[in-house]
PDB file of C-alpha atoms in Angstrom:
ATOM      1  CA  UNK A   1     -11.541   0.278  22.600  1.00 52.00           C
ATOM      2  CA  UNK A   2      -9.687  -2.938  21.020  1.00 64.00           C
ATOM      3  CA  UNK A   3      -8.717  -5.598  23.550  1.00 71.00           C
ATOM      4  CA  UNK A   4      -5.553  -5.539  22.094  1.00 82.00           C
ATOM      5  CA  UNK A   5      -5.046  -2.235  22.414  1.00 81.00           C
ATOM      6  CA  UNK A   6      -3.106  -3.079  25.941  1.00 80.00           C
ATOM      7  CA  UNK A   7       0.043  -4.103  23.737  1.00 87.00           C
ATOM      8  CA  UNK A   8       2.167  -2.307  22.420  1.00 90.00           C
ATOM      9  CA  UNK A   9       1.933  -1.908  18.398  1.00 92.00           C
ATOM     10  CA  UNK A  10       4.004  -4.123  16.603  1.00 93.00           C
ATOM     11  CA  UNK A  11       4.119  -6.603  19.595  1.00 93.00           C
ATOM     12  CA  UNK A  12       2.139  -9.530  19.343  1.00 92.00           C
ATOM     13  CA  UNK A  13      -0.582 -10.061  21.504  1.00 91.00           C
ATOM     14  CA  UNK A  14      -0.690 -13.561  21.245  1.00 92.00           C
ATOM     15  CA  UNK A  15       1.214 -16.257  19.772  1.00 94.00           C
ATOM     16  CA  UNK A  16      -0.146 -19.396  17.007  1.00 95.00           C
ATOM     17  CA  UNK A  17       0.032 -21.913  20.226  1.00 95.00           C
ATOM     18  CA  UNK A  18      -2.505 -19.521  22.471  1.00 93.00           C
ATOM     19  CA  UNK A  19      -4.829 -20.367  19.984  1.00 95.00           C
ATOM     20  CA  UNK A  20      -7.631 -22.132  20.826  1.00 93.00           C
ATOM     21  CA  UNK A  21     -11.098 -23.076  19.389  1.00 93.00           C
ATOM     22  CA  UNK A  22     -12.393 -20.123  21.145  1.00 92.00           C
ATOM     23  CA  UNK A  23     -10.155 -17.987  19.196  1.00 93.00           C
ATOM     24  CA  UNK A  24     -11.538 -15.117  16.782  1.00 93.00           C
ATOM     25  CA  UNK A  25     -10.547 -14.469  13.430  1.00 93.00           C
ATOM     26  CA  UNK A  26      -9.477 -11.304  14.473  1.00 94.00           C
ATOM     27  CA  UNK A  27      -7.020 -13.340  16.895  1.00 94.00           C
ATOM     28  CA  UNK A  28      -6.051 -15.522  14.261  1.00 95.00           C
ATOM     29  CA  UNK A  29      -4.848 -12.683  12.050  1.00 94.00           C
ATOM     30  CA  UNK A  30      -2.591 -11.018  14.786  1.00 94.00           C
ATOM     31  CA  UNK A  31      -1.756 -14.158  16.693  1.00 95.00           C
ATOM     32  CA  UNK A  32       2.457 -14.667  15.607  1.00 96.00           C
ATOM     33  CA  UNK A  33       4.837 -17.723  15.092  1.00 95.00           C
ATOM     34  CA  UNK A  34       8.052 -17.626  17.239  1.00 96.00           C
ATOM     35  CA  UNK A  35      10.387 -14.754  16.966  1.00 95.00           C
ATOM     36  CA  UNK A  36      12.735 -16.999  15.473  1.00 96.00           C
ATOM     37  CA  UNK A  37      10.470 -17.389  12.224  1.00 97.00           C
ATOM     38  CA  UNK A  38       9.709 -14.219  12.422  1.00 97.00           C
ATOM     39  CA  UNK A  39      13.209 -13.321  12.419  1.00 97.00           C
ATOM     40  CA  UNK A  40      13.842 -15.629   9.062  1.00 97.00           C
ATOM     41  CA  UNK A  41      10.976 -14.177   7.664  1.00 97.00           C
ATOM     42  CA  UNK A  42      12.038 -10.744   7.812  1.00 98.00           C
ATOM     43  CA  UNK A  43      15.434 -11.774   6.233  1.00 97.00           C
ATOM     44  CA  UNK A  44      13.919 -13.412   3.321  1.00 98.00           C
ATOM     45  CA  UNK A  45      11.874 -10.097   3.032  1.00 97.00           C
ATOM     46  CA  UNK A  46      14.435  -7.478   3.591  1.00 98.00           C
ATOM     47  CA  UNK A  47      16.635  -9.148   0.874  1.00 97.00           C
ATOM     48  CA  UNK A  48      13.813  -9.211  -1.950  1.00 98.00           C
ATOM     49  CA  UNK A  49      12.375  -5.922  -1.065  1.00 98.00           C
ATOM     50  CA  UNK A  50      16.019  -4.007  -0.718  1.00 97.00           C
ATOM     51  CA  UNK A  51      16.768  -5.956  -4.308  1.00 98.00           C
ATOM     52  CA  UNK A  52      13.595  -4.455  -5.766  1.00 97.00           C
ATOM     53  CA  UNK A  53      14.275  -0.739  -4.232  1.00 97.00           C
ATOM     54  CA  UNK A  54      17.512  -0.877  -6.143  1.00 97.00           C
ATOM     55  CA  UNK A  55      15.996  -1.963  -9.107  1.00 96.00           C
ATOM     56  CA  UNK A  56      13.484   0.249  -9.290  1.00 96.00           C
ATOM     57  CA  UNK A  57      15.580   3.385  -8.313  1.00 96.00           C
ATOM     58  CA  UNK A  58      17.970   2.828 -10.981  1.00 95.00           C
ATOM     59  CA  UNK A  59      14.955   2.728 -13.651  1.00 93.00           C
ATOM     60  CA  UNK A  60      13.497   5.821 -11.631  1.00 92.00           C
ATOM     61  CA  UNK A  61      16.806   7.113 -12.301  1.00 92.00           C
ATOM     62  CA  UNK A  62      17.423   6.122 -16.058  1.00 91.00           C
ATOM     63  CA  UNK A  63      13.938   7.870 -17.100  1.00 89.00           C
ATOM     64  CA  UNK A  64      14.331  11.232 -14.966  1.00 87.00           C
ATOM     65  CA  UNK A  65      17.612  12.114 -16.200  1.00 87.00           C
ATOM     66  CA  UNK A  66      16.625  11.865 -19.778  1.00 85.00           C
ATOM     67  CA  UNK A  67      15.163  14.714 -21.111  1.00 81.00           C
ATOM     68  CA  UNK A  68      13.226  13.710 -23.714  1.00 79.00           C
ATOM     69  CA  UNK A  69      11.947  10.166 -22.386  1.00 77.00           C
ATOM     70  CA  UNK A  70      10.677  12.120 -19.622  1.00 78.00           C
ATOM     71  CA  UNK A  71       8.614  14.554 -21.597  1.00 79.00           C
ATOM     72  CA  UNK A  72       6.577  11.399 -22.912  1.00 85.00           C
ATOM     73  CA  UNK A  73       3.106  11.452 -21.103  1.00 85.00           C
ATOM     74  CA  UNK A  74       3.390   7.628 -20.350  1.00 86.00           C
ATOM     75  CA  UNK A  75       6.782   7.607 -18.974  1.00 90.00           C
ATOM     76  CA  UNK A  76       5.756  10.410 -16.891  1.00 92.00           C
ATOM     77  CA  UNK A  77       2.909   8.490 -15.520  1.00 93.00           C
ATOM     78  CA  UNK A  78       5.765   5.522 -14.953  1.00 93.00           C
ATOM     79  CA  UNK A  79       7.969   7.796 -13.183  1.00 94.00           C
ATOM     80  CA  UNK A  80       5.354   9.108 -10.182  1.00 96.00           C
ATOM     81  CA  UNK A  81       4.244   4.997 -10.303  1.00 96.00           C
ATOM     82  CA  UNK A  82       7.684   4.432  -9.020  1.00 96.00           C
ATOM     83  CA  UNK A  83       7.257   7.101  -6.007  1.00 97.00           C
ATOM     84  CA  UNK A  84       5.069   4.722  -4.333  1.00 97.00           C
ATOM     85  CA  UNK A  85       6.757   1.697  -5.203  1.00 97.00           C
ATOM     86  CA  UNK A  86       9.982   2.673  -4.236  1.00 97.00           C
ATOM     87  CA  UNK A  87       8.316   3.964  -1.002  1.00 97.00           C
ATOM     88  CA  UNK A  88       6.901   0.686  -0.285  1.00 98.00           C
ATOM     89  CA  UNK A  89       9.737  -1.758  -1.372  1.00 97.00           C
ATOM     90  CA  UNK A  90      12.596   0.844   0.323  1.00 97.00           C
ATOM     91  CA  UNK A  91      10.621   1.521   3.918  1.00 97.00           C
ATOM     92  CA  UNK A  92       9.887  -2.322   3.888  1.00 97.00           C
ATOM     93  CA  UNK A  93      13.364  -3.372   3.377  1.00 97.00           C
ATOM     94  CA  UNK A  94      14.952  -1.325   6.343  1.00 97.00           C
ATOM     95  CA  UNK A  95      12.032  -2.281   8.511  1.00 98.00           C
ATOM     96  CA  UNK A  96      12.447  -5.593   7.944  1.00 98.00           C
ATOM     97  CA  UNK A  97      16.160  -5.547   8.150  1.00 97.00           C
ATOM     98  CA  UNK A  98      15.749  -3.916  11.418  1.00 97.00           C
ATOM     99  CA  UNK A  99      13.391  -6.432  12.755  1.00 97.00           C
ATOM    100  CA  UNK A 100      15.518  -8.775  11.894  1.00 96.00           C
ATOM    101  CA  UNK A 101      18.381  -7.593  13.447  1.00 96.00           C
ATOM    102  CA  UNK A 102      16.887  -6.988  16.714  1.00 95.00           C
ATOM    103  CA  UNK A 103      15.036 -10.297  16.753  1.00 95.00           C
ATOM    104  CA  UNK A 104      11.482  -8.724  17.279  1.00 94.00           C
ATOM    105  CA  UNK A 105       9.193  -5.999  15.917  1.00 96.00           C
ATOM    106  CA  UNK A 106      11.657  -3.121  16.518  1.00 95.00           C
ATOM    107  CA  UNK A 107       9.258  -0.782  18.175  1.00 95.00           C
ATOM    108  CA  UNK A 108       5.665   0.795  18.276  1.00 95.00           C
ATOM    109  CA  UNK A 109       6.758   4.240  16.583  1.00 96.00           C
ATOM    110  CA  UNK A 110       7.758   1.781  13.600  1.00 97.00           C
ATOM    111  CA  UNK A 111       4.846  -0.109  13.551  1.00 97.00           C
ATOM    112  CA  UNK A 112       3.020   3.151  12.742  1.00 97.00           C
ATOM    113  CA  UNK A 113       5.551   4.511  10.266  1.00 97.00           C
ATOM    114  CA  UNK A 114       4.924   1.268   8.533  1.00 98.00           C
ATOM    115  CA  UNK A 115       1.549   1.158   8.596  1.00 98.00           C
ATOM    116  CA  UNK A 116       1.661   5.047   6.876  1.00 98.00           C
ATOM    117  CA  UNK A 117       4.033   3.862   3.949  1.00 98.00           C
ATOM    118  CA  UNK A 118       2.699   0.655   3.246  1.00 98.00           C
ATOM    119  CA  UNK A 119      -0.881   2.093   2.934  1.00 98.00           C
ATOM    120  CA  UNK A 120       0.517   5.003   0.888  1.00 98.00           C
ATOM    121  CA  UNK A 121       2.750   2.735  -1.352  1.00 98.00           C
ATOM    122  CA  UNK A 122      -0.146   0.908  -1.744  1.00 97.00           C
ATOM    123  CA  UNK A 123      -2.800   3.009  -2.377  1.00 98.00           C
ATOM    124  CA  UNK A 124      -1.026   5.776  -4.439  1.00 98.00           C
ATOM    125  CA  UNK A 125       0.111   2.400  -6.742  1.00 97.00           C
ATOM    126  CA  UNK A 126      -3.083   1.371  -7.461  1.00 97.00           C
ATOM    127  CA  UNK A 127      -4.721   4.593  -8.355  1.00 98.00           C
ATOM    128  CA  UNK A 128      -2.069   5.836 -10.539  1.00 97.00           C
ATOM    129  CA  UNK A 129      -2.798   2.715 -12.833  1.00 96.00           C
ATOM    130  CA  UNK A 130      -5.953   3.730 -12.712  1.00 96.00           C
ATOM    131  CA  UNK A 131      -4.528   6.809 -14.543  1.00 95.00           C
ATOM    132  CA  UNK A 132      -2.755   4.821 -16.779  1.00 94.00           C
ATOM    133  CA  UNK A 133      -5.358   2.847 -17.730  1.00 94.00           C
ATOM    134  CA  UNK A 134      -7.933   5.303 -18.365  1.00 92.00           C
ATOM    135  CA  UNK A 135      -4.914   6.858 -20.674  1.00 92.00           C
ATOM    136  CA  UNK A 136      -4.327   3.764 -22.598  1.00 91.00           C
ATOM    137  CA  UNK A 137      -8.590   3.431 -22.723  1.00 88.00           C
ATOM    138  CA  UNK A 138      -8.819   6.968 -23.988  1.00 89.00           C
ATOM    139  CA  UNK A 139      -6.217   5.969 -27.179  1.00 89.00           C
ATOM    140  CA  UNK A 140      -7.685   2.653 -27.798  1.00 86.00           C
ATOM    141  CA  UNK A 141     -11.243   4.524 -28.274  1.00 83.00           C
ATOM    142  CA  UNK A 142      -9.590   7.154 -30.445  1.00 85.00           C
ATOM    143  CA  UNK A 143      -7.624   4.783 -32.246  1.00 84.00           C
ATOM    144  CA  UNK A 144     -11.409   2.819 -32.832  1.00 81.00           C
ATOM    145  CA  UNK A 145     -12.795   5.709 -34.617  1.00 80.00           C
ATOM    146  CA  UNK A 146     -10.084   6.685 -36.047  1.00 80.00           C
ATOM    147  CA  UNK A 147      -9.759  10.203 -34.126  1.00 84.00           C
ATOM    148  CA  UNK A 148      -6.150  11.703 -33.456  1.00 85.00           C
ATOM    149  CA  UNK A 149      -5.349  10.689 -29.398  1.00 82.00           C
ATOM    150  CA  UNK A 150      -4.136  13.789 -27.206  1.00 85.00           C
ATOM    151  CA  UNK A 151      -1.578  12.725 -24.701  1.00 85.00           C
ATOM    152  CA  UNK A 152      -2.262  14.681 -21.533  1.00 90.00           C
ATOM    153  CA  UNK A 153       0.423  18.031 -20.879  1.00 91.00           C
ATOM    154  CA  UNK A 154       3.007  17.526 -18.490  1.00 90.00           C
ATOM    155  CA  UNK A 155       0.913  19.573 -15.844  1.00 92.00           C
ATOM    156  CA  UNK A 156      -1.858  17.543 -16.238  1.00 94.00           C
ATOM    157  CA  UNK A 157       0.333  14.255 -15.439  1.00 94.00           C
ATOM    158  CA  UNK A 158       1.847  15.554 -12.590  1.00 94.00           C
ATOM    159  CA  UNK A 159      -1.498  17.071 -10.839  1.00 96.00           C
ATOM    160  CA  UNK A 160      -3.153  14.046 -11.342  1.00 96.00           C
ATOM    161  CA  UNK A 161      -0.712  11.889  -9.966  1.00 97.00           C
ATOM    162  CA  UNK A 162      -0.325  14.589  -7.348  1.00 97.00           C
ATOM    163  CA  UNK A 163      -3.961  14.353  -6.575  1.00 98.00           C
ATOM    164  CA  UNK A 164      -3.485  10.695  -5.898  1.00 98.00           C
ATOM    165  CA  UNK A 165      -0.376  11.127  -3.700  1.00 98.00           C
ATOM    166  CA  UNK A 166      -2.622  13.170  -1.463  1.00 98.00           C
ATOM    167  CA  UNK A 167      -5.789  10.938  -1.198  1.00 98.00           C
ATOM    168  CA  UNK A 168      -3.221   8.285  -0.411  1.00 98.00           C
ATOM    169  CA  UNK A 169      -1.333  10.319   2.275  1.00 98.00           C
ATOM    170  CA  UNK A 170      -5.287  10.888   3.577  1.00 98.00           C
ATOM    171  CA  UNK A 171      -5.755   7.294   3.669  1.00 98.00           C
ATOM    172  CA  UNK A 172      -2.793   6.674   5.443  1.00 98.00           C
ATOM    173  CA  UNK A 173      -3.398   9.058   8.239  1.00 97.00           C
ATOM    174  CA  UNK A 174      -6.611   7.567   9.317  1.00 97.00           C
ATOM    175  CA  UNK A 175      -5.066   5.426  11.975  1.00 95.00           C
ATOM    176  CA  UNK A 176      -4.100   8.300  13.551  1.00 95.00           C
ATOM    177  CA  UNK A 177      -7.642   8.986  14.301  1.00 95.00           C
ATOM    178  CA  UNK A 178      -9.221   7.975  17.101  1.00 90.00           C
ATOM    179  CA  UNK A 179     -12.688   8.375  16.460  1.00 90.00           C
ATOM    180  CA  UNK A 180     -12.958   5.531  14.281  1.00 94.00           C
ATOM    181  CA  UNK A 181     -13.070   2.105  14.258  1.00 94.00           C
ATOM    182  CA  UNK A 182      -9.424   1.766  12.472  1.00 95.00           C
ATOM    183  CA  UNK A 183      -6.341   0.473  14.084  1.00 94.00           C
ATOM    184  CA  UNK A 184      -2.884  -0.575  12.710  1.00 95.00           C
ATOM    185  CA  UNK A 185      -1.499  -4.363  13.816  1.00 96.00           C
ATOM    186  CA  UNK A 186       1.150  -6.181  13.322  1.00 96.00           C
ATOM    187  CA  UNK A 187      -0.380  -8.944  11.017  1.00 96.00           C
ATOM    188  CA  UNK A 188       0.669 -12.162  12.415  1.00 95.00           C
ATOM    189  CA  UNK A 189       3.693 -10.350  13.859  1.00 95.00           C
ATOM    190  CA  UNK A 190       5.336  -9.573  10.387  1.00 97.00           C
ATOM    191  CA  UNK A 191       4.411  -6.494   9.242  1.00 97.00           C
ATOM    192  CA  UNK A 192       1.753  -3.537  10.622  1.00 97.00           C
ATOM    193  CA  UNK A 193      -1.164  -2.578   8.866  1.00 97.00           C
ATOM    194  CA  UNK A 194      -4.335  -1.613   9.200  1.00 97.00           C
ATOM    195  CA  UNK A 195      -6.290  -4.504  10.180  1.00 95.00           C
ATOM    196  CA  UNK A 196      -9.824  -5.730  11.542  1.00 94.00           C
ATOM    197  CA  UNK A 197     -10.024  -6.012  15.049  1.00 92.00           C
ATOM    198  CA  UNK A 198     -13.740  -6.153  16.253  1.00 92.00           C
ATOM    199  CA  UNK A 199     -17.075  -6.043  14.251  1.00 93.00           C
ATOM    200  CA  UNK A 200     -17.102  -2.067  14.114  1.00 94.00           C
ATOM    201  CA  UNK A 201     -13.780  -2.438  12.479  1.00 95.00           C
ATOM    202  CA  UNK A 202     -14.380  -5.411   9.788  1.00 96.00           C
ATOM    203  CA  UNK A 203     -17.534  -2.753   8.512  1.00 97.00           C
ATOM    204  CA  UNK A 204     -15.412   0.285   8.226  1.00 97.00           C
ATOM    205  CA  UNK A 205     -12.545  -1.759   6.834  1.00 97.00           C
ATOM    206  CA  UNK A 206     -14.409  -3.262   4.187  1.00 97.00           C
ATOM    207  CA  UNK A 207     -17.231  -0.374   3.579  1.00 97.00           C
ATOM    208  CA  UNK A 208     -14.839   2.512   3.664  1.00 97.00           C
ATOM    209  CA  UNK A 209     -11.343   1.885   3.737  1.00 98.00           C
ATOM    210  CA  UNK A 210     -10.853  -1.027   1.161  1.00 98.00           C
ATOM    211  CA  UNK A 211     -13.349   0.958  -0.794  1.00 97.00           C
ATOM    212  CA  UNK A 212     -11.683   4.018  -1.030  1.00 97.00           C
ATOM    213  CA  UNK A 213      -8.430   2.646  -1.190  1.00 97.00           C
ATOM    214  CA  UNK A 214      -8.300  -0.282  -3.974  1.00 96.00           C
ATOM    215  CA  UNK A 215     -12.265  -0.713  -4.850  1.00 97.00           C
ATOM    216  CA  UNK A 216     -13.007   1.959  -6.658  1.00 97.00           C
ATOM    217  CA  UNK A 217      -9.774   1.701  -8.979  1.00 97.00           C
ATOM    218  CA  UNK A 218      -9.787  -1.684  -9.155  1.00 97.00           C
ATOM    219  CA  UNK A 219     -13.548  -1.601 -10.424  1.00 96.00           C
ATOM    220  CA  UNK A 220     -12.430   1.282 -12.811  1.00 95.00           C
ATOM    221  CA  UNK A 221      -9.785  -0.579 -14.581  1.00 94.00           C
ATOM    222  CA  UNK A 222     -11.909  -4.047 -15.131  1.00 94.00           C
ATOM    223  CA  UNK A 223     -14.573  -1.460 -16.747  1.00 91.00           C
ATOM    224  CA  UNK A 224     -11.958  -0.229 -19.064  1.00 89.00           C
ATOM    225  CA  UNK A 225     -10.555  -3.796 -19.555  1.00 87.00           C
ATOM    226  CA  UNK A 226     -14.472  -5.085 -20.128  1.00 85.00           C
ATOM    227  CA  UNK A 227     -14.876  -1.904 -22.348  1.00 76.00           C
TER     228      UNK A 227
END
């Protein structure tokens, strides 16, 4: 079991001035400023992520109501991009705004709803560009030897991206689980996510999680981009 685990999420359980040169890293990334900063912090945060949930519904907007732009393959693939995104910039912006107005994390069930959309927004973003860029790969080669491209069906964009909503939703759950070495903090007080904790934790984070999550897309698209 963490030794944090005797706080409540989203609480920090310790602040920058209880550091000491004892101190962990792992302290170090939980340890939080006052709740004052905090508090300014969150402003600042709410504002840019409410201002990019508004601008990214409207375009959400603008390419589902049109028929035919959303019948294009690419747009398609733009449209279940902004599921995530909107996700991640919407649930941020009320959290934060929330925090904010309360002065402090707002409470533990929220520091585990946050943890679940952020890792979803997060994960679901990057592996859909994945898709996109194995799309854009696939024309470039056909386009190189002079071989007519076909766009994926409608279907086939909307399992696939479907397929990726799910193995982020997966993701997301582990924290939930307590037979592993995964937990969700609030990083430096600002915002909960799964984070190391102990030396179990940094191995599973960085051997499982972070590989499953971003590392395997992320690898994808710079063999595409090297390609």
């Amino acid at each position: 079991m963490s030794q944090y685990e005797a706080v409540p999420r989203g609480t920090p359980p310790l602040r920058r001035w209880n550091l000491t040169s004892d101190s962990t890293r792992y302290d170090y990334l939980l340890a939080a400023e006052s709740d004052q900063d905090l508090s300014q912090a969150w402003s600042l945060w709410a504002s840019l992520a409410l201002f990019v949930a508004t601008f990214v519904g409207l375009l959400f907007l603008s390419i589902l109501c049109n028929n035919k732009t959303r019948k294009n393959a690419f747009n398609l693939y733009l449209v279940y991009l902004m599921v995530p995104d909107l996700v991640f910039s919407g649930g941020c912006g009320v959290t934060c705004l929330m925090n904010s107005i309360r002065g402090r994390y707002w409470s533990e069930k929220m520091c585990y709803a946050q943890s679940f959309y952020l890792v979803f927004g997060i994960t679901a973003n990057i592996w859909i560009n994945a898709l996109i860029a194995n799309e854009i790969h696939a024309l470039l080669k056909s386009s190189q030897i002079r071989r007519r491209y076909t766009a994926p069906t409608v279907t086939q964009v909307s399992l696939h991206s479907l397929l990726c909503y799910v193995w982020s939703l997966f993701l997301a759950c582990l924290i939930f689980i307590d037979g592993i070495p995964h937990r969700n903090y609030a990083i430096q007080g600002l915002a909960c996510l799964p984070v190391e904790f102990s030396r179990a934790s940094t191995i599973f984070y960085f051997c499982v999680y972070i590989l499953l999550a971003v590392g395997i897309p992320v690898v994808y698209v710079l063999f595409v981009i090297y390609d």
